[in-house]
Each structure stands twice: as structure tokens, then as C-alpha cells.
Amino acid sequence: MAVKEFKLPDVGEGVAEGELVSWLVAPGDRVEEDQPVAEVETDKALVEVPSSYDGTVEELFVEEGEMVPVGDVIISFRVDEEGEADETGEADAVDEAGDETAAAAESEAAADEASAEPGTADAEPEPAAADAEPETPSGRTFAPPSARRLARELGVDLAAVDGSGPGGRVTEADVRAHAAGDAGGADAGGAESDEAPAPTPTDVGSGDRKSAVRKRGEDGSGDAPEPAGRDTTLATPATRKLARDRGVDVDDVPTDETRDGEAFVTGEHVRAYADALESAAATASTGGGSAEPTPEPEPVDVGADAEPAASDAAGDAEPAPAGATEAGGDETSAPESGDETVPYRGVRRTIGKQMERSKFTAPHVTHHDTAEVDALVAAREELKPTAAERGVKLTYMPFVMKAIVAGLKEHPYLNSELREDEEEIVLKKEYNLGIAVATDAGLMVPVVDDVDEKGLFELAEEVRDLAARARDRSLKPAEMKGGTFTVTNFGAVGGEFATPIINYPETAILGLGAIEERPVVRERDGTSEVVPAPTLPLSLSIDHRVVDGAVAAEFANTVMEHLETPLLLLNE
């Protein structure tokens, strides 16, 4: 058996990190190659990450909801290797740690070395832990990462916890209940608090990688931990944000992990260090015997953008964490008013950045007009039975797409891209229309390629398929690229006019209001009269650096002409 670490792969072009939304497996689960093990949300879409190995899940290194850079280890597996004599897999860990090559070459010597876990001070508890929990799935402790982290923080041995979840899985409630029932053994100065708890099966065989830091107070003291005081520390943006929120410096956070020869700090390290500081601060504030005076922590508004005060003197007291409260130092995630905090990342963050870039790069001008679409409504009603016979639900969108292509052919500057660095405007010869779709995660824009080469029924079916897959987050990143013009249908929700933001680097976007009967003026028998008629409001936003207002109005007129006289669409 060998332990194989699996890194977050590049799940899409240009994606640098992703949020691990959910684990689809747990430690001890048997997996096959290409079996999905996790769901990861990138700034493009929600994707499933498949395993590269046949084996058993050994350990999960990332919590659900954590941002993970591409290339970071997220999970490890125990993989069968032909000819491997050591069933515990410890020999592989020794090899990976760089122990003597002679010991790795001889199986007998490797077996002797296997009893010592690399990087540990005391090798005696390791064989006992391996013996106490066999490597068969039936001997494993099943628990999600959050429960494992809580167990480490509370000093609870997961192997001793009775799980109440499905299949005997240990939940956070089980861990807390076990810790409460064993309160006597958790007192400071107890014999059991002088050493780290016995590792769970997932703690064995991971080489130099560690998935936890020492828990607060495990050495029997309530003193604040010594800051590491490094000059350089590697950490993900999410970890650095957590450190700022907890009021600690990542360079001070203790860690045994390294990446490329530099210290590497995870969110778990930050939490453990911040908890230890809070404990020390609480002890000092209640007269708990701290040698240095600790200032009383000030109440902190989580919504405030305040940095904790820090001292440059070596003997000064540690600063109180930003997330601490006078009541007990627990980290808060929302103000006391009950406001809810929602992470700004994934698709929502991408939408925000794209809108910001577009609005502050391209000077927007929006042209509004209204098409009288009596003939369009009649044409759709006439074609609906034929479409239904072919299994197609015919909406107005294919008609609008064809009308847009007619307008783009006559006014090519609206189907263009301004390349500022090259100081040139590229007039696109393809007509790939992006269709904005509202989803639970935000607005997504799948692209229908070559609209000019497709018929109404084909467009209707493709739009339906793309919209459905956008809503269930199964679109591929490539299906949201290559657009030359975008359509957004806010009328489906309600409303007449809007000022849509251009899908940069495109040059224009057309917004559709709701088709409803509105009063219009019609000429009849030489007189004018106001009558109800179905109308379609249009809102066209343009990049004024490329398109003038007069050209925008002419484009809108061409689109309306084809909508008001659907027979013209036969030429498209």
C-alpha cells in the first residue's frame, strides 16, 4: 500500500483557484479512477473533480467552503502497489521523507523503519495507533473534515467516539458530546493533556504533510504561544483573509509545513494560533497569572475595516484577536444585529469584477426603443404546433436572435471588439450570441455559436439546452466563451426598459422587455387612434468609443424592422 496525494487540477482555462463546495467521499471510502470525489466552484462554473487513483480515501486536507489554489493537495489515497510488502504504508512515508536509501532498498530494513512516523518526537505511540485501528474500512473512523478539526481542537480521540450519523459516521455533535462526557480528563495538568491524542487512521502515512496543528493548551499551560516571527510565509488568499479577520500575523503563526522550502500556513494553523491567543488573553483579563499586562479587548464590529494594534517590543503582550468578544473570545461571523454574511466569491465575484471592468472601461450609452410585434406574435403562434411535433418549445428568442444577426450584418461595428493595446477595432465575421441566464449562483452567459447558420427550431432547442445546463451548473467553461454580442431578457422577470452592462470586451448588448399589450397610435381610414397592441421594449447599450449613437439607433431600427415583419427573417 502507498499513500498518494492528489492536487486540485486545472479545471478550466485561466482558473487559478476554486471553492471546494462539497466532498463526495469520506475517509475510508473506496474509490475508482475517474470517480468524482469533490465539487469545486470556480469563477466559471461548478465542476466535479475526479480521482486519478483506484484505492481508499486516506485523508481530506481541505474544508468545505475553503478556497483552494490550483496545484494544492486536497486529498490523499491509499493505493495498492504491486510488489509492495509493507501493508501499513509507513515505508512509503519514510521514503518520501528522504530517510536513508539503504533502509528504503531493503524490505526488512524498511519494515524496521516503518514504526517511526517522520517528523514526530516520540515514535512509541505510532505502532499502537496503527494496531488499535486496522486499515480495513471496517476499522476506520468515518467523520467529515469539520468533525475531525473539532476533535483536534477539543483533544478528542475520534476512534473513541460513537458515531450517530449514517453508517456510524461521527458528527460534530458526537464530538462535543464525547468531550463534555470526558471533561475530567481535559482539565489542565491532567496526564492525558501532556501528549497529543492518538492519531486517527487518516493521520497515518501522509509523510511530512500535516493536516492539524497542536491544540490549545495541550502542554498544560495557558500561556500565549511564542510567535514564529518569520520574514516570509506562504499562504492562500483565503488563509491570509482569515488571519486578518482573527487579528493575527501569518508570519507569527507556527507551522511545520513547507512549500518550496518556505513555511506554509493553512487556515487550520491560523485558527489554532488565534484560539491560543484568545485563551491567553482571557486568562490574563481574569487574573490568570500572566506576567505581562494584557489590555482589555475592545468590542469589535465585524463589519468595520479595522486592523488590530500590534507592538514592536519583544516583551509586549500579544494583541487581542479582531474577532474576539469580551464574553469569551469566540469568533463572530455577523454583527449582533443578526445580519447574515455571505462569501463573495465564485461566479458571483466573477460577475462583479466583469461588470466593474466593463463599466469603468467602456463608456456606456443606452438607446431605448419599442417594436410593435403583432406579426411576430402571430408567426410564433402559427409555428408552435409544427415545433411541438418536432419536440421543440418555440419561444420568441430565436426570432430576436435572427433579427439581431440581420442588424449586425448591416452595422458590423456592433459585432466588434476594441483592442486598446494594439489600437485597433476587430470586426468579427462570426455571429456568436451570448444569452444571459439567471441562476441561483448569478447571471451566466452561455454562447450560441454561428447563429446565422441555424434555423429557428435549431436555435430554440440549443437555447433551451444551454439555459437548463446553466441553471444546474453543468455548463463547460468553453460554452461561455467566444461571444460577439449578448442578449439579456429581463422582461421574463418583469419590466420594460433597463440599462444593461456590456459583456466586455464585446461592444454592445441588447436588453429585452416583456412582450405585452400597450397603447399604440395607429392610422386607420385617414385618422389616428390609440389601440392596444403587443409591443417589445428594447434597451441597447453600446461602447461609445466604438459606436456612435446614430449607428446604435440605425441598428435598433433594423432589428425592429425584422421583428415587425417576420418574413424578412427568411433571408437570415
Coordinates of C-alpha atoms in Angstrom, one line a residue:
M1 CA 0.0 0.0 0.0
A2 CA 1.2 3.5 -0.8
V3 CA -0.2 6.9 0.1
K4 CA -0.8 9.1 -3.0
E5 CA -1.6 12.8 -2.7
F6 CA -4.0 14.3 -5.2
K7 CA -3.7 18.0 -6.1
L8 CA -6.5 20.2 -7.3
P9 CA -6.2 20.0 -11.1
D10 CA -6.6 22.9 -13.6
V11 CA -10.4 22.6 -14.1
G12 CA -10.7 25.2 -16.7
E13 CA -8.6 27.6 -18.8
G14 CA -7.5 30.6 -16.8
V15 CA -8.8 29.3 -13.5
A16 CA -6.3 29.8 -10.7
E17 CA -8.3 28.7 -7.7
G18 CA -11.7 27.3 -6.7
E19 CA -14.0 26.9 -3.8
L20 CA -14.4 23.3 -2.6
V21 CA -18.2 23.3 -2.3
S22 CA -18.7 19.7 -1.1
W23 CA -16.9 16.4 -0.6
L24 CA -18.5 13.4 -2.4
V25 CA -16.4 10.9 -0.4
A26 CA -15.2 10.5 3.2
P27 CA -12.1 8.9 4.7
G28 CA -12.3 5.1 4.4
D29 CA -14.4 5.2 1.2
R30 CA -13.3 3.0 -1.7
V31 CA -13.0 4.9 -5.0
E32 CA -12.2 4.1 -8.5
E33 CA -10.3 6.1 -11.1
D34 CA -12.3 8.9 -12.7
Q35 CA -14.9 8.7 -9.9
P36 CA -15.9 12.2 -8.7
V37 CA -14.6 12.9 -5.2
A38 CA -15.4 16.6 -4.8
E39 CA -17.5 19.5 -6.3
V40 CA -15.4 22.7 -6.9
E41 CA -16.9 26.0 -7.9
T42 CA -14.6 28.2 -10.0
D43 CA -15.2 31.6 -11.3
K44 CA -16.6 29.9 -14.4
A45 CA -18.8 27.0 -13.3
L46 CA -19.4 24.2 -10.8
V47 CA -17.4 21.2 -11.8
E48 CA -16.8 17.7 -10.4
V49 CA -13.2 16.7 -9.6
P50 CA -12.5 13.0 -10.5
S51 CA -10.0 10.8 -8.7
S52 CA -6.8 9.8 -10.5
Y53 CA -6.4 6.6 -8.5
D54 CA -8.1 3.3 -7.6
G55 CA -7.8 3.0 -3.8
T56 CA -9.2 4.1 -0.4
V57 CA -9.6 7.7 0.7
E58 CA -7.0 8.4 3.3
E59 CA -7.4 12.0 4.3
L60 CA -9.2 15.2 3.3
F61 CA -6.9 18.2 3.6
V62 CA -9.5 20.9 2.7
E63 CA -12.7 22.0 4.5
E64 CA -15.9 22.5 2.6
G65 CA -16.2 26.2 1.7
E66 CA -12.4 26.8 1.6
M67 CA -10.8 28.5 -1.4
V68 CA -8.0 26.2 -2.9
P69 CA -5.4 27.3 -5.4
V70 CA -4.8 25.0 -8.4
G71 CA -2.0 22.6 -7.5
D72 CA -2.7 22.4 -3.8
V73 CA -3.1 18.9 -2.3
I74 CA -6.8 18.4 -1.4
I75 CA -7.0 14.6 -0.7
S76 CA -4.8 11.5 -0.3
F77 CA -5.5 7.9 -1.2
R78 CA -4.1 4.5 -0.1
V79 CA -3.3 2.8 -3.4
D80 CA -2.4 -0.8 -3.9
E81 CA 1.1 -1.2 -5.5
E82 CA 2.1 -4.5 -6.9
G83 CA 5.1 -6.0 -5.1
E84 CA 4.7 -3.7 -2.0
A85 CA 5.4 -5.9 1.1
D86 CA 4.6 -3.4 3.8
E87 CA 0.8 -3.3 4.3
T88 CA 0.9 -0.3 6.7
G89 CA 2.3 2.0 4.1
E90 CA 4.7 3.5 6.6
A91 CA 7.7 2.6 4.5
D92 CA 6.4 4.8 1.7
A93 CA 6.1 7.7 4.1
V94 CA 9.7 7.1 5.2
D95 CA 10.9 7.1 1.6
E96 CA 9.0 10.3 0.9
A97 CA 10.6 11.9 3.9
G98 CA 14.0 11.3 2.5
D99 CA 15.4 8.7 5.0
E100 CA 18.4 6.6 4.3
T101 CA 18.3 4.9 0.9
A102 CA 19.6 1.7 2.2
A103 CA 16.7 1.4 4.6
A104 CA 14.3 2.0 1.7
A105 CA 16.0 -0.5 -0.6
E106 CA 15.8 -3.5 1.8
S107 CA 12.3 -4.6 2.7
E108 CA 13.4 -5.9 6.1
A109 CA 15.1 -2.6 7.0
A110 CA 12.1 -0.7 5.7
A111 CA 9.8 -2.7 8.0
D112 CA 12.1 -1.8 10.9
E113 CA 11.9 1.9 10.0
A114 CA 8.1 1.8 9.4
S115 CA 7.4 2.0 13.1
A116 CA 8.6 5.6 13.3
E117 CA 6.5 8.4 11.9
P118 CA 8.7 11.0 10.1
G119 CA 8.8 14.3 11.9
T120 CA 7.5 13.1 15.3
A121 CA 9.4 13.5 18.5
D122 CA 8.1 10.3 20.1
A123 CA 7.9 7.2 17.9
E124 CA 6.3 4.9 20.6
P125 CA 2.6 5.8 20.2
E126 CA 2.6 5.3 16.4
P127 CA 2.6 1.5 16.3
A128 CA 0.0 1.4 19.0
A129 CA -2.3 3.7 17.0
A130 CA -1.8 1.6 13.9
D131 CA -2.6 -1.6 15.8
A132 CA -5.6 -0.1 17.6
E133 CA -7.2 0.9 14.3
P134 CA -6.7 -1.6 11.4
E135 CA -6.5 -0.4 7.9
T136 CA -9.6 -2.2 6.8
P137 CA -12.6 0.0 6.1
S138 CA -14.4 -1.6 9.0
G139 CA -11.8 -0.4 11.4
R140 CA -11.8 3.2 10.2
T141 CA -13.4 6.2 11.8
F142 CA -15.8 7.9 9.5
A143 CA -16.1 11.7 10.0
P144 CA -16.2 14.8 7.9
P145 CA -13.3 17.3 8.0
S146 CA -15.2 19.7 10.2
A147 CA -15.7 17.0 12.9
R148 CA -12.0 15.9 12.6
R149 CA -10.9 19.5 13.1
L150 CA -13.2 19.9 16.1
A151 CA -11.9 16.7 17.6
R152 CA -8.3 18.0 17.3
E153 CA -9.3 21.3 18.9
L154 CA -11.0 19.6 21.8
G155 CA -8.4 16.9 22.2
V156 CA -10.8 14.1 21.4
D157 CA -9.7 10.8 20.0
L158 CA -12.1 10.1 17.2
A159 CA -11.6 6.4 17.5
A160 CA -13.3 6.6 20.9
V161 CA -16.3 8.5 19.7
D162 CA -19.6 6.7 19.0
G163 CA -21.0 8.0 15.7
S164 CA -24.7 8.8 15.4
G165 CA -24.6 9.6 11.7
P166 CA -25.4 7.4 8.7
G167 CA -23.3 4.3 8.7
G168 CA -21.8 5.2 12.1
R169 CA -20.3 8.5 10.8
V170 CA -19.1 10.8 13.6
T171 CA -20.7 14.2 13.6
E172 CA -19.6 17.4 15.3
A173 CA -22.4 16.9 17.9
D174 CA -20.9 13.5 18.7
V175 CA -17.5 15.0 19.2
R176 CA -18.9 17.7 21.5
A177 CA -20.9 15.2 23.5
H178 CA -17.9 13.0 24.0
A179 CA -15.8 15.9 25.0
A180 CA -18.4 17.0 27.6
G181 CA -18.7 13.5 29.0
D182 CA -14.9 13.3 29.4
A183 CA -14.5 16.7 31.0
G184 CA -12.4 15.4 33.8
G185 CA -9.7 14.2 31.5
A186 CA -9.5 17.6 29.8
D187 CA -8.5 19.6 32.9
A188 CA -5.2 21.4 32.7
G189 CA -2.4 19.4 34.2
G190 CA -4.0 16.1 33.6
A191 CA -1.9 13.2 32.4
E192 CA -3.7 12.9 29.1
S193 CA -3.1 16.6 28.3
D194 CA 0.7 16.2 28.3
E195 CA 0.7 14.4 24.9
A196 CA -1.1 14.7 21.7
P197 CA -4.1 12.4 21.2
A198 CA -3.7 9.1 19.4
P199 CA -3.9 9.7 15.7
T200 CA -6.9 8.5 13.7
P201 CA -6.3 6.3 10.7
T202 CA -6.2 9.3 8.4
D203 CA -3.3 10.7 10.4
V204 CA -1.1 7.8 9.4
G205 CA 1.1 7.6 6.3
S206 CA 0.8 11.2 5.0
G207 CA 4.6 11.8 5.0
D208 CA 5.7 15.3 6.0
R209 CA 2.3 16.8 5.4
K210 CA 0.3 17.5 8.5
S211 CA -3.4 18.3 8.5
A212 CA -3.6 19.8 12.0
V213 CA -1.6 21.9 14.4
R214 CA -1.2 21.4 18.1
K215 CA -4.4 22.1 20.0
R216 CA -4.6 25.0 22.5
G217 CA -3.3 24.2 26.0
E218 CA -2.1 20.7 25.1
D219 CA 1.1 21.4 27.0
G220 CA -0.9 22.0 30.2
S221 CA -0.3 25.8 30.2
G222 CA -2.5 28.7 29.4
D223 CA 0.4 31.0 28.2
A224 CA 0.2 32.6 24.8
P225 CA 2.3 30.7 22.2
E226 CA 5.5 32.2 21.0
P227 CA 5.1 33.9 17.6
A228 CA 7.2 32.3 14.9
G229 CA 8.4 35.7 13.6
R230 CA 9.2 34.6 10.1
D231 CA 10.2 37.0 7.3
T232 CA 8.4 35.0 4.6
T233 CA 5.3 32.8 4.8
L234 CA 3.3 31.1 2.1
A235 CA -0.4 31.1 2.4
T236 CA -3.5 31.2 0.2
P237 CA -5.5 34.4 -0.1
A238 CA -8.3 32.8 1.9
T239 CA -5.9 32.0 4.7
R240 CA -4.5 35.5 4.8
K241 CA -8.0 36.9 5.0
L242 CA -8.8 34.6 7.9
A243 CA -5.6 35.8 9.6
R244 CA -6.7 39.4 9.2
D245 CA -10.2 38.6 10.5
R246 CA -8.7 36.8 13.5
G247 CA -6.2 39.6 14.2
V248 CA -3.0 37.6 13.7
D249 CA 0.1 37.9 11.5
V250 CA 0.6 34.9 9.3
D251 CA 4.3 35.3 9.8
D252 CA 3.8 34.6 13.5
V253 CA 1.6 31.5 13.1
P254 CA 3.5 28.3 14.0
T255 CA 3.6 25.6 11.3
D256 CA 5.6 22.5 10.4
E257 CA 4.5 22.5 6.8
T258 CA 6.7 23.8 3.9
R259 CA 6.2 24.6 0.2
D260 CA 9.3 25.1 -2.0
G261 CA 11.5 25.5 1.1
E262 CA 9.2 28.2 2.7
A263 CA 6.9 27.9 5.7
F264 CA 3.3 27.2 4.6
V265 CA 0.4 28.2 6.8
T266 CA -3.2 26.9 6.4
G267 CA -6.4 28.1 7.8
E268 CA -6.3 25.4 10.4
H269 CA -3.0 26.7 11.7
V270 CA -4.4 30.3 11.9
R271 CA -7.4 29.1 13.8
A272 CA -5.4 27.1 16.3
Y273 CA -3.0 30.0 16.9
A274 CA -5.8 32.6 17.2
D275 CA -7.6 30.3 19.7
A276 CA -4.5 30.0 21.8
L277 CA -4.1 33.8 21.8
E278 CA -7.7 34.3 22.8
S279 CA -7.3 31.8 25.6
A280 CA -4.2 33.6 26.9
A281 CA -5.9 36.9 26.7
A282 CA -9.0 35.6 28.6
T283 CA -6.7 34.2 31.3
A284 CA -4.8 37.4 31.7
S285 CA -8.0 39.5 31.9
T286 CA -9.4 37.4 34.7
G287 CA -6.2 37.5 36.7
G288 CA -4.9 34.1 35.5
G289 CA -1.3 34.8 36.2
S290 CA 0.1 36.4 33.0
A291 CA 3.5 38.0 33.6
E292 CA 2.8 40.9 31.2
P293 CA -0.3 43.1 31.4
T294 CA -2.8 42.4 28.7
P295 CA -5.1 45.2 27.6
E296 CA -8.8 44.5 27.9
P297 CA -10.1 43.6 24.5
E298 CA -12.3 46.2 22.9
P299 CA -15.6 45.1 21.3
V300 CA -15.1 44.8 17.6
D301 CA -17.6 45.4 14.8
V302 CA -17.1 42.6 12.3
G303 CA -18.2 44.9 9.5
A304 CA -15.5 47.5 10.3
D305 CA -12.3 47.6 8.4
A306 CA -10.1 48.0 11.4
E307 CA -6.7 46.5 12.0
P308 CA -5.6 45.3 15.5
A309 CA -2.9 47.3 17.2
A310 CA 0.4 45.5 17.3
S311 CA 3.5 46.2 19.4
D312 CA 7.1 46.1 18.1
A313 CA 8.6 45.4 21.6
A314 CA 9.6 41.8 22.2
G315 CA 8.2 41.7 25.7
D316 CA 4.8 43.4 24.9
A317 CA 1.6 41.5 25.3
E318 CA 0.0 39.7 22.3
P319 CA -2.7 41.8 20.6
A320 CA -6.3 40.7 21.2
P321 CA -7.7 39.0 18.1
A322 CA -10.0 41.1 15.9
G323 CA -12.8 38.5 16.2
A324 CA -12.8 38.3 20.0
T325 CA -15.5 39.5 22.3
E326 CA -15.4 40.3 26.0
A327 CA -17.7 37.4 26.8
G328 CA -15.4 34.7 25.7
G329 CA -13.4 35.4 22.6
D330 CA -15.5 33.4 20.2
E331 CA -15.1 34.4 16.6
T332 CA -18.2 36.0 15.1
S333 CA -19.3 35.9 11.5
A334 CA -22.0 38.5 11.7
P335 CA -22.9 41.7 13.7
E336 CA -25.1 41.3 16.7
S337 CA -28.0 42.8 14.7
G338 CA -28.5 39.5 13.1
D339 CA -27.2 40.5 9.6
E340 CA -26.1 37.5 7.5
T341 CA -22.6 37.3 6.0
V342 CA -22.4 35.7 2.5
P343 CA -19.0 34.9 0.9
Y344 CA -18.3 37.0 -2.1
R345 CA -16.5 34.5 -4.5
G346 CA -17.0 32.0 -7.3
V347 CA -19.4 33.0 -10.0
R348 CA -20.8 36.0 -8.1
R349 CA -17.3 37.5 -7.6
T350 CA -16.5 36.9 -11.3
I351 CA -19.8 38.7 -12.4
G352 CA -18.9 41.6 -10.1
K353 CA -15.4 42.0 -11.4
Q354 CA -16.5 41.7 -15.0
M355 CA -19.3 44.3 -14.6
E356 CA -16.8 46.6 -12.8
R357 CA -14.3 46.2 -15.6
S358 CA -16.9 46.8 -18.3
K359 CA -18.5 49.8 -16.6
F360 CA -15.2 51.6 -15.8
T361 CA -13.6 50.7 -19.1
A362 CA -16.2 51.2 -21.8
P363 CA -18.2 54.5 -21.7
H364 CA -21.8 53.2 -21.9
V365 CA -24.7 54.8 -23.7
T366 CA -28.1 53.1 -23.8
H367 CA -30.6 53.6 -26.6
H368 CA -34.3 52.7 -25.9
D369 CA -37.0 51.9 -28.5
T370 CA -40.2 49.8 -28.8
A371 CA -41.2 47.4 -31.6
E372 CA -44.8 46.7 -32.4
V373 CA -44.8 42.9 -32.8
D374 CA -48.3 41.9 -33.9
A375 CA -47.0 40.0 -36.8
L376 CA -44.3 38.3 -34.7
V377 CA -46.8 37.1 -32.2
A378 CA -49.0 35.7 -35.0
A379 CA -46.0 34.0 -36.7
R380 CA -44.9 32.3 -33.5
E381 CA -48.5 31.0 -32.8
E382 CA -48.6 29.6 -36.3
L383 CA -45.2 27.8 -36.0
K384 CA -45.7 26.5 -32.4
P385 CA -47.7 23.3 -33.5
T386 CA -45.0 22.3 -36.0
A387 CA -42.3 22.9 -33.4
A388 CA -44.2 20.8 -30.9
E389 CA -44.4 17.9 -33.3
R390 CA -40.6 18.0 -33.5
G391 CA -40.2 18.2 -29.7
V392 CA -39.2 21.8 -29.7
K393 CA -40.6 24.6 -27.5
L394 CA -40.6 27.7 -29.6
T395 CA -40.1 31.0 -27.8
Y396 CA -39.6 34.5 -29.1
M397 CA -35.8 34.3 -28.5
P398 CA -34.9 32.6 -31.8
F399 CA -36.8 35.3 -33.7
V400 CA -34.9 38.0 -31.8
M401 CA -31.5 36.3 -32.4
K402 CA -32.2 36.2 -36.1
A403 CA -33.2 39.8 -36.2
I404 CA -30.0 40.8 -34.3
V405 CA -27.9 38.9 -36.9
A406 CA -29.6 40.9 -39.6
G407 CA -28.7 44.1 -37.7
L408 CA -25.1 43.1 -37.1
K409 CA -24.6 42.3 -40.8
E410 CA -25.7 45.8 -41.7
H411 CA -23.9 47.5 -38.8
P412 CA -20.7 45.4 -38.2
Y413 CA -19.3 47.8 -35.6
L414 CA -21.7 46.4 -33.1
N415 CA -20.2 42.9 -33.7
S416 CA -16.7 44.1 -32.9
E417 CA -14.0 44.2 -30.2
L418 CA -11.8 47.2 -29.3
R419 CA -8.2 46.1 -28.7
E420 CA -6.7 49.0 -26.9
D421 CA -3.1 47.8 -26.7
E422 CA -3.0 47.3 -30.5
E423 CA -5.1 50.4 -31.1
E424 CA -7.4 48.6 -33.5
I425 CA -11.1 47.5 -33.8
V426 CA -11.7 43.9 -34.8
L427 CA -14.9 43.5 -36.8
K428 CA -16.0 39.9 -36.1
K429 CA -17.1 37.8 -39.0
E430 CA -18.8 35.2 -36.7
Y431 CA -22.2 35.7 -35.1
N432 CA -21.9 34.1 -31.7
L433 CA -24.7 35.4 -29.4
G434 CA -24.4 35.1 -25.6
I435 CA -27.7 34.5 -23.9
A436 CA -27.8 35.8 -20.3
V437 CA -29.4 33.2 -18.0
A438 CA -30.4 33.9 -14.3
T439 CA -29.3 31.1 -12.0
D440 CA -29.1 30.6 -8.2
A441 CA -25.3 31.4 -8.4
G442 CA -25.8 34.6 -10.5
L443 CA -26.0 35.6 -14.1
M444 CA -24.3 33.2 -16.5
V445 CA -23.9 33.7 -20.3
P446 CA -23.7 30.6 -22.4
V447 CA -22.9 31.3 -26.1
V448 CA -24.8 30.1 -29.2
D449 CA -22.3 29.8 -32.0
D450 CA -22.9 30.6 -35.7
V451 CA -26.5 31.9 -35.2
D452 CA -26.5 32.9 -38.9
E453 CA -26.2 29.3 -40.0
K454 CA -29.0 27.8 -37.8
G455 CA -32.8 27.7 -38.2
L456 CA -35.4 28.8 -35.7
F457 CA -36.2 25.4 -34.4
E458 CA -32.5 24.5 -34.0
L459 CA -31.8 27.8 -32.2
A460 CA -34.8 27.2 -29.9
E461 CA -33.5 23.7 -28.9
E462 CA -30.0 24.9 -28.3
V463 CA -31.0 27.9 -26.2
R464 CA -33.3 25.6 -24.1
D465 CA -30.4 23.1 -23.5
L466 CA -27.8 25.8 -22.6
A467 CA -30.2 27.6 -20.3
A468 CA -31.1 24.3 -18.5
R469 CA -27.5 23.4 -18.0
A470 CA -26.6 26.9 -16.9
R471 CA -29.2 26.6 -14.1
D472 CA -28.0 23.2 -12.9
R473 CA -24.3 24.4 -13.2
S474 CA -23.2 21.8 -15.7
L475 CA -22.0 24.1 -18.4
K476 CA -18.5 23.7 -19.6
P477 CA -16.2 26.8 -19.5
A478 CA -15.8 26.6 -23.3
E479 CA -19.5 27.0 -23.7
M480 CA -19.3 30.5 -22.1
K481 CA -16.6 31.8 -24.4
G482 CA -16.3 33.3 -27.8
G483 CA -19.4 35.5 -27.8
T484 CA -19.5 38.6 -30.1
F485 CA -22.8 40.1 -28.9
T486 CA -25.1 39.4 -25.9
V487 CA -28.8 39.4 -25.3
T488 CA -30.4 39.7 -21.9
N489 CA -34.2 39.1 -21.3
F490 CA -35.1 41.0 -18.2
G491 CA -38.7 41.1 -19.4
A492 CA -39.1 37.4 -18.3
V493 CA -39.0 38.7 -14.7
G494 CA -40.8 41.9 -15.4
G495 CA -40.1 45.4 -16.6
E496 CA -39.9 47.4 -19.8
F497 CA -36.6 49.2 -20.0
A498 CA -33.1 48.9 -18.4
T499 CA -29.5 49.9 -18.9
P500 CA -27.7 46.6 -19.4
I501 CA -23.9 46.5 -18.9
I502 CA -21.9 45.3 -21.9
N503 CA -20.3 41.9 -21.7
Y504 CA -16.8 43.2 -22.1
P505 CA -14.8 43.0 -24.4
E506 CA -17.9 43.0 -26.6
T507 CA -19.1 46.3 -27.9
A508 CA -22.9 46.0 -27.4
I509 CA -25.7 44.2 -25.5
L510 CA -29.4 44.2 -26.2
G511 CA -32.0 44.0 -23.4
L512 CA -35.5 42.7 -24.0
G513 CA -38.5 43.9 -22.0
A514 CA -41.7 41.9 -21.7
I515 CA -44.0 41.5 -24.7
E516 CA -47.3 42.9 -23.5
E517 CA -50.2 44.8 -25.0
R518 CA -49.6 48.5 -24.7
P519 CA -51.4 51.6 -26.2
V520 CA -50.1 52.5 -29.6
V521 CA -51.2 55.0 -32.2
R522 CA -52.4 53.5 -35.5
E523 CA -53.6 55.2 -38.7
R524 CA -57.0 53.9 -39.8
D525 CA -59.2 55.4 -42.6
G526 CA -57.1 58.6 -42.6
T527 CA -57.5 59.1 -38.8
S528 CA -55.2 58.3 -35.9
E529 CA -56.5 56.3 -33.0
V530 CA -55.0 54.7 -29.9
V531 CA -55.4 50.9 -29.8
P532 CA -53.9 48.1 -27.7
A533 CA -51.1 46.1 -29.5
P534 CA -48.4 43.7 -28.4
T535 CA -45.1 45.6 -28.1
L536 CA -41.5 44.6 -27.3
P537 CA -39.4 47.2 -25.5
L538 CA -35.7 47.2 -26.4
S539 CA -32.7 48.6 -24.5
L540 CA -29.4 48.7 -26.5
S541 CA -26.2 49.6 -24.6
I542 CA -23.1 50.4 -26.7
D543 CA -19.4 51.2 -26.1
H544 CA -19.4 54.8 -27.2
R545 CA -15.7 54.6 -28.0
V546 CA -16.6 52.3 -31.0
V547 CA -20.2 53.0 -31.8
D548 CA -21.9 56.4 -32.2
G549 CA -25.5 57.0 -31.0
A550 CA -26.7 57.4 -34.6
V551 CA -25.3 53.9 -35.6
A552 CA -26.9 52.4 -32.5
A553 CA -30.3 53.9 -33.5
E554 CA -29.9 52.5 -37.0
F555 CA -29.1 49.1 -35.7
A556 CA -32.2 49.1 -33.5
N557 CA -34.3 50.2 -36.4
T558 CA -33.0 47.2 -38.4
V559 CA -33.8 44.8 -35.6
M560 CA -37.3 46.2 -35.1
E561 CA -38.0 46.0 -38.9
H562 CA -37.2 42.3 -38.9
L563 CA -39.3 41.7 -35.7
E564 CA -42.3 43.7 -37.1
T565 CA -42.0 41.9 -40.5
P566 CA -41.0 38.3 -39.6
L567 CA -41.0 37.2 -43.3
L568 CA -37.7 39.2 -43.6
L569 CA -36.1 36.6 -41.3
L570 CA -36.4 34.1 -44.1
N571 CA -33.3 35.8 -45.6
E572 CA -31.4 35.1 -42.4

